[in-house]
Every structure is written in structure tokens, then in C-alpha cells.
CSV table of C-alpha atoms in Angstrom, one decimal:
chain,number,residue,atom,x,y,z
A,1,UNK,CA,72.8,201.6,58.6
A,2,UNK,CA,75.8,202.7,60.9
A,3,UNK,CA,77.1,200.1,63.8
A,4,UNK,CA,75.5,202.7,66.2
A,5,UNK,CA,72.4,203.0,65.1
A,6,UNK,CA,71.9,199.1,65.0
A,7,UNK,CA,73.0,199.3,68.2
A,8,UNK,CA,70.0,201.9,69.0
A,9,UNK,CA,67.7,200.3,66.9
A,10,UNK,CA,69.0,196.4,69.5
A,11,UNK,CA,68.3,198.7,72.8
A,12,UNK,CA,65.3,200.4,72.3
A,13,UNK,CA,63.6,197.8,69.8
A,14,UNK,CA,61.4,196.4,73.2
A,15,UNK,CA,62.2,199.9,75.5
A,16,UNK,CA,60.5,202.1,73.3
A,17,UNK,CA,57.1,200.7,74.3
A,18,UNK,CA,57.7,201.6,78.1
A,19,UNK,CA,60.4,204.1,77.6
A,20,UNK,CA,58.1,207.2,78.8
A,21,UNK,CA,56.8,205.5,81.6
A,22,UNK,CA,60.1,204.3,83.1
A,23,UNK,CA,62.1,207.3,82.3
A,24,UNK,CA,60.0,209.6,83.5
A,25,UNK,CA,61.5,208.5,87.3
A,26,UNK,CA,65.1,209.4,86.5
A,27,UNK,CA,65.6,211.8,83.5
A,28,UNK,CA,65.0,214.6,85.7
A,29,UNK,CA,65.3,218.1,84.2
A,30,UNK,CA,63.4,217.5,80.5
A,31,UNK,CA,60.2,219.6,81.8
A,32,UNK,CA,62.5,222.0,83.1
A,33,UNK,CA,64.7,222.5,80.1
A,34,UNK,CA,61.4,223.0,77.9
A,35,UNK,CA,60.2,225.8,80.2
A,36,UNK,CA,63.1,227.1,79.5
A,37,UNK,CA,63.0,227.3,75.5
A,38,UNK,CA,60.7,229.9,75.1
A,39,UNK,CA,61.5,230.2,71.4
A,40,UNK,CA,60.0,233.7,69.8
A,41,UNK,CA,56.7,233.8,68.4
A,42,UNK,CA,56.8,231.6,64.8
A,43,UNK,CA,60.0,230.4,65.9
A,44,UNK,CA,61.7,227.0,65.0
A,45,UNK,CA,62.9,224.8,67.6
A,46,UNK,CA,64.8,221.2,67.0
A,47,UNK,CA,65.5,218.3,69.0
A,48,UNK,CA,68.3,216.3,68.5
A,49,UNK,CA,68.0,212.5,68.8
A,50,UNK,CA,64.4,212.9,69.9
A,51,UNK,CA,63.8,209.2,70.8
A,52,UNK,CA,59.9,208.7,71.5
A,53,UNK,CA,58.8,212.2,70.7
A,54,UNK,CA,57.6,213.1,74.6
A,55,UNK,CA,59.9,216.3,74.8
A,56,UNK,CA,58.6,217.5,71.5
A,57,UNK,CA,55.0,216.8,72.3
A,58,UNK,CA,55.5,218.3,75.5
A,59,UNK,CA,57.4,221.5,74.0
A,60,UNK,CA,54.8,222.2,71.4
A,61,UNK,CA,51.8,222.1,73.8
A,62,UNK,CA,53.5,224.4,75.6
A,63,UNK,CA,54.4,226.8,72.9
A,64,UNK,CA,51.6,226.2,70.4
A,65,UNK,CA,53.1,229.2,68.3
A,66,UNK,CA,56.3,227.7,67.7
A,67,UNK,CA,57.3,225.2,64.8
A,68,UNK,CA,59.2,221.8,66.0
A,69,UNK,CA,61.2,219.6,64.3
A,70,UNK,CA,62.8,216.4,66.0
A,71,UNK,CA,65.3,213.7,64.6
A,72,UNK,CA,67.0,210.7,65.8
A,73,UNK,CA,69.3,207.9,64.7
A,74,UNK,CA,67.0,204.9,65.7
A,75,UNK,CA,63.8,203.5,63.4
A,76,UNK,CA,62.5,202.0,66.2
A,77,UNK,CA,62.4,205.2,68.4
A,78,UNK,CA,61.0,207.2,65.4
A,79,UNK,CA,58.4,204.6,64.8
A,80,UNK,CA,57.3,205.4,68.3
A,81,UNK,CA,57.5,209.2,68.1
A,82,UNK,CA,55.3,209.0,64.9
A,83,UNK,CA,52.8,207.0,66.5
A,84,UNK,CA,52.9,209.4,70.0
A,85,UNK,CA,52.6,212.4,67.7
A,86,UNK,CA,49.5,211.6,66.0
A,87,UNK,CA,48.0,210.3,69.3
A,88,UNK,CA,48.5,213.4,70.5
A,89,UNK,CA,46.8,214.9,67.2
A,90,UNK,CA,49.5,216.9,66.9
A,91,UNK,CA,49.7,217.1,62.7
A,92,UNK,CA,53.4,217.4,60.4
A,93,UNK,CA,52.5,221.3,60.5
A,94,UNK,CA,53.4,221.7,64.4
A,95,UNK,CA,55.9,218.6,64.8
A,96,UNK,CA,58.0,217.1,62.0
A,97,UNK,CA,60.7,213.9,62.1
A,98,UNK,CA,63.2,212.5,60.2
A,99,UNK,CA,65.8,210.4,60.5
A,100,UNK,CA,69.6,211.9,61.2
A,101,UNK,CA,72.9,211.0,62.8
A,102,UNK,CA,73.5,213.8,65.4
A,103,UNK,CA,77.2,213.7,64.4
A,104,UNK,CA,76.6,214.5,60.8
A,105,UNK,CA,73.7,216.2,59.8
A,106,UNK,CA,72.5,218.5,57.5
A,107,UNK,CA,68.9,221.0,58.6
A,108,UNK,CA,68.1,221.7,55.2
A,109,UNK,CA,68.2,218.1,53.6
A,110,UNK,CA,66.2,216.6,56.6
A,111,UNK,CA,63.9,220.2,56.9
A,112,UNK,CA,64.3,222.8,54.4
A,113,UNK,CA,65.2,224.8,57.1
A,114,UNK,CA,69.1,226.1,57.7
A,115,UNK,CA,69.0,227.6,61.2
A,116,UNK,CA,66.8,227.4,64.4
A,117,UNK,CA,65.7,229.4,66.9
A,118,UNK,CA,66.5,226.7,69.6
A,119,UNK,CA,68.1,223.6,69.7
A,120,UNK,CA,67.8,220.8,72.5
A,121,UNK,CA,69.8,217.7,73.0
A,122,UNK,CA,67.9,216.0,76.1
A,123,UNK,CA,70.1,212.9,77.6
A,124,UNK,CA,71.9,212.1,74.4
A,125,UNK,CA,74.9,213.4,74.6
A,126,UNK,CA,75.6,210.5,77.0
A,127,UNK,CA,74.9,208.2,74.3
A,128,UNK,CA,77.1,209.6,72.2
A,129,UNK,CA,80.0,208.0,71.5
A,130,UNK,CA,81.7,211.1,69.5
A,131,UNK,CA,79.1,214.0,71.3
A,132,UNK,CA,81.3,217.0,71.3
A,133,UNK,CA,81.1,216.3,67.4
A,134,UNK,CA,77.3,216.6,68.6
A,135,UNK,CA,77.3,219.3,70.4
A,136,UNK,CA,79.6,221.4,67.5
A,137,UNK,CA,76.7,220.4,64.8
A,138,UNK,CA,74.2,221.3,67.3
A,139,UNK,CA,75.7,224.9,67.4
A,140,UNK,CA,76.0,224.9,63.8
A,141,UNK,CA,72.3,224.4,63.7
A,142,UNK,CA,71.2,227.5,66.1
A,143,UNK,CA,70.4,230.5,64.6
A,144,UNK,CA,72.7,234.0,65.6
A,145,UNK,CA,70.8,235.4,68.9
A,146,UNK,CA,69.4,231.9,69.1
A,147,UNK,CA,70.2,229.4,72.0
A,148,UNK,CA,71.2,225.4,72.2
A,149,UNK,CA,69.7,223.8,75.2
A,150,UNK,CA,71.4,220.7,77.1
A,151,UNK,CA,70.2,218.2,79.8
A,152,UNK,CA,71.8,215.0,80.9
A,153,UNK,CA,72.9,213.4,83.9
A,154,UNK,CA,75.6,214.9,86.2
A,155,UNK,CA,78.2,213.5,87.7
A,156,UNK,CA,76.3,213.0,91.4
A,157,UNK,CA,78.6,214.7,93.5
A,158,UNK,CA,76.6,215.8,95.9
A,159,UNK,CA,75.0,212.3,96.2
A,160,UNK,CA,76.2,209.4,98.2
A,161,UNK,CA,79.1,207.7,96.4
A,162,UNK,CA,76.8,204.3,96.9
A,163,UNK,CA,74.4,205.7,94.4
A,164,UNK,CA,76.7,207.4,92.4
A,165,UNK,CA,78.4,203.9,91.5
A,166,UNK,CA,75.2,202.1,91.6
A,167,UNK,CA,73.6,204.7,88.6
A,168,UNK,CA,77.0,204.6,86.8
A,169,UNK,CA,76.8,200.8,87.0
A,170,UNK,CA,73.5,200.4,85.8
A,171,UNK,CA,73.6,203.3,82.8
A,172,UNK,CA,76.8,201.3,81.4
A,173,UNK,CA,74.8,198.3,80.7
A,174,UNK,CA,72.6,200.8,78.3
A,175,UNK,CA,75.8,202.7,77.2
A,176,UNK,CA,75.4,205.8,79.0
A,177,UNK,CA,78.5,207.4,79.6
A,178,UNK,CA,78.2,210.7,81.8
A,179,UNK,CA,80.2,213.0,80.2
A,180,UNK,CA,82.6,214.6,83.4
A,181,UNK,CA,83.9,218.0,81.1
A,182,UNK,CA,80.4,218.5,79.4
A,183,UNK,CA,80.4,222.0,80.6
A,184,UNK,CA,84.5,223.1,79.7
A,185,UNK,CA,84.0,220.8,75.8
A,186,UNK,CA,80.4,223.4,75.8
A,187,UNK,CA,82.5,226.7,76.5
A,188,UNK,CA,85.0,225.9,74.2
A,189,UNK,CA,82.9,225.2,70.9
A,190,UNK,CA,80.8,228.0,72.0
A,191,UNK,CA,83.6,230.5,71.9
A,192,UNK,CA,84.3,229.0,68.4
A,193,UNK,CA,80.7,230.3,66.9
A,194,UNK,CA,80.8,233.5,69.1
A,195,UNK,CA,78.3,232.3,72.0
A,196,UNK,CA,78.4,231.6,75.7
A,197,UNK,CA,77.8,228.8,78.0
A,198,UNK,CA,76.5,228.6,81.3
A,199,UNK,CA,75.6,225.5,83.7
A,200,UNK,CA,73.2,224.6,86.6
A,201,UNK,CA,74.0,221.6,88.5
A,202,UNK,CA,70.3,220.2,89.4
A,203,UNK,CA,69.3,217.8,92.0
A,204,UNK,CA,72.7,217.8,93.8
A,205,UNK,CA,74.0,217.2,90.8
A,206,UNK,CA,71.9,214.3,89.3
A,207,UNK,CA,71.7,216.3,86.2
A,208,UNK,CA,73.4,219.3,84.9
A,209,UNK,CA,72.0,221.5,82.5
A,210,UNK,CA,74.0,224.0,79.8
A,211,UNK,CA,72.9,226.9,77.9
A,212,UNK,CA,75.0,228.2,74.9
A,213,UNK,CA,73.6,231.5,73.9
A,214,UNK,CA,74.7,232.9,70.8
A,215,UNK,CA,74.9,236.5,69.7
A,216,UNK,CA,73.1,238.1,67.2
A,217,UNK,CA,76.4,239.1,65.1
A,218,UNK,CA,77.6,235.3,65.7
A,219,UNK,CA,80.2,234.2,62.9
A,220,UNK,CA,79.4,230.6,62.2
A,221,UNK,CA,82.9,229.0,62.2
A,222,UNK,CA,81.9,226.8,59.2
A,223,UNK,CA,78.9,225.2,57.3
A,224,UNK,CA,76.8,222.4,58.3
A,225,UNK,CA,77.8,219.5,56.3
A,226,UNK,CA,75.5,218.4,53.6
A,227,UNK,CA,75.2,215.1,54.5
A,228,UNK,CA,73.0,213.2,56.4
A,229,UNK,CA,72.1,210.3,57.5
């Protein structure tokens, strides 16, 4: 097990059992971001470090036509997300997990699957400590005419600069880093596998959310590693 995901594995070992219901006050966007998926009919989607499961269970209730696959670097948070799936009676056929480092990892070793129809990376990248290595094997994993989905928090700049230190103070102590150039490091890699980006700033900036659409002729600038972990 990598340094980081013992360090996961340390945070979330107790926070996993009220993650939802904390969260759920100030990871503003998810629902948003899952309305706006709206992967084809019989399409794939993945989630990239999908912690407890709730976006995927939320996603797939919502589009019960699509196929989901989630994966995340923490045993403690996929213990959780087994356990919230099948309480949801949601069976391996319409949600599947593994375990995977979001930095190097391979969709057909953990799914048997090379390409998605959508990918979403919902307040991870702030966790992160190499994310735009994150964010390039996240394209890498979207399918040409497909789209890679992002959520996390914003840089609050059109909140009071009280609560913009407080929040920065307190995520710190969790290792949340809010990433300032998400947006330009998103336009660039996107160029690379012929896609585009866009942003939305939401809640004054709370969060920010980026879309990287690719094209159906998209050259892939190189293969998904093999690896995973």
C-alpha cells in the first residue's frame, strides 16, 4: 500500500461512517454534476476515487440504463461504498468497484472495459497530491465524443475573505488543497487528446465545475498504463 493511501485509509477509517451526512452541507455541486452526465442509453460511466459510493448510487438511480463503475484508493472508503451499494439493492450488474490509484490506472485490468462514456472526479482532485497526473488519466479513460466531468471547491472569491481563510484553514487539516489553475491545467491536457474545456464558477465561487468534451475523431495522445493499483 502507497504512503497515500495509508494516509486515506488514517482519515476516513472513522469519517466514512458519517461522511454522507456531514458532507452533504458543503460539497455543493455533486447532484448538479450528475444531472449533468446524462451518459447515452447503455452507456458506461466511471467515477474516479468514489469514496462511499453516494454519487454512484445517486447517478445510477438516475440513469437506470447506464452501466457504472467507481474506484478509489482507500479500503476503508470502498468497504463503505460496498455496503451502501447493496443497501441500496443496487447489484454488481448496475454499479461495480475496485480498488485503483487515480494517478495510475488501468480501465481494463480493474473493468474489462477500455473507454467510457463519462468520467467524473467529484472533490478529489483537491486531494490529490499529483491531480493533473489525475486529470490526464481521467481523459485517457473517456471515450472519443465522450465527456470528463469535474466538481470541487473554488477558490471563494466572491465570498468574504473571513470564510475564504476560515474553509482554507479547516480543509488543510484534511489535506485539501484547492487547486487555483484547475481550469488553465484542464484546457491544456484537453487540447492534448483533442477535446475542450469549459468552467462554471458555482455558489459565488464555492465550487467550480469543468467539462472536457471530447470529439468524436479525438486522437488519444497515448495509452493508459497497464498498471494499477
Amino acid at each position: 500500500m502507497s504512503a497515500h493511501a495509508s494516509l486515506m485509509d488514517h482519515i476516513y477509517r472513522r469519517q466514512r461512517h458519517i461522511y454522507d451526512a456531514t458532507r452533504k452541507f458543503y460539497l455543493l455541486g455533486r447532484d448538479r454534476l450528475i444531472r449533468k452526465l446524462a451518459p447515452p442509453p447503455g452507456g458506461t460511466v466511471l467515477e474516479i476515487a468514489c469514496g462511499t459510493g453516494r454519487n454512484l448510487i445517486a447517478a445510477a438511480q438516475h440513469y437506470p440504463q447506464a452501466r457504472f463503475f467507481g474506484f478509489d484508493l482507500s479500503e476503508e472508503m470502498l468497504a463503505t461504498a460496498l455496503h451502501s451499494t447493496r443497501r441500496a439493492r443496487l447489484d454488481a450488474g448496475e454499479i461495480t468497484l475496485a480498488q485503483g490509484n487515480a494517478t495510475d490506472f488501468s480501465p481494463a485490468a480493474l473493468f474489462g472495459i477500455e473507454v467510457f462514456d463519462r468520467v467524473f472526479i467529484s472533490y478529489a482532485l483537491s486531494m490529490i497530491p499529483d491531480w493533473p497526473a489525475a486529470m490526464e488519466q481521467a481523459l485517457r479513460a473517456v471515450a472519443p465524443g465522450g465527456e470528463l466531468h469535474i466538481v470541487d471547491f473554488g477558490q471563494q472569491e466572491g465570498l468574504p475573505g473571513f470564510f475564504r481563510r476560515g474553509l482554507f484553514a479547516w480543509l488543510a487539516r484534511f489535506h485539501v488543497s484547492p487547486r487555483t489553475d484547475l481550469f488553465e491545467v484542464a484546457s491544456t491536457i484537453a487540447a492534448r487528446h483533442g477535446g475542450r474545456a469549459s468552467s462554471t464558477c458555482l455558489y459565488r465561487d464555492y465550487a467550480r465545475s469543468v467539462t472536457v468534451a471530447l470529439d468524436q475523431a479525438a486522437r488519444r495522445s497515448s495509452p493508459i498504463s497497464e498498471s494499477s493499483s
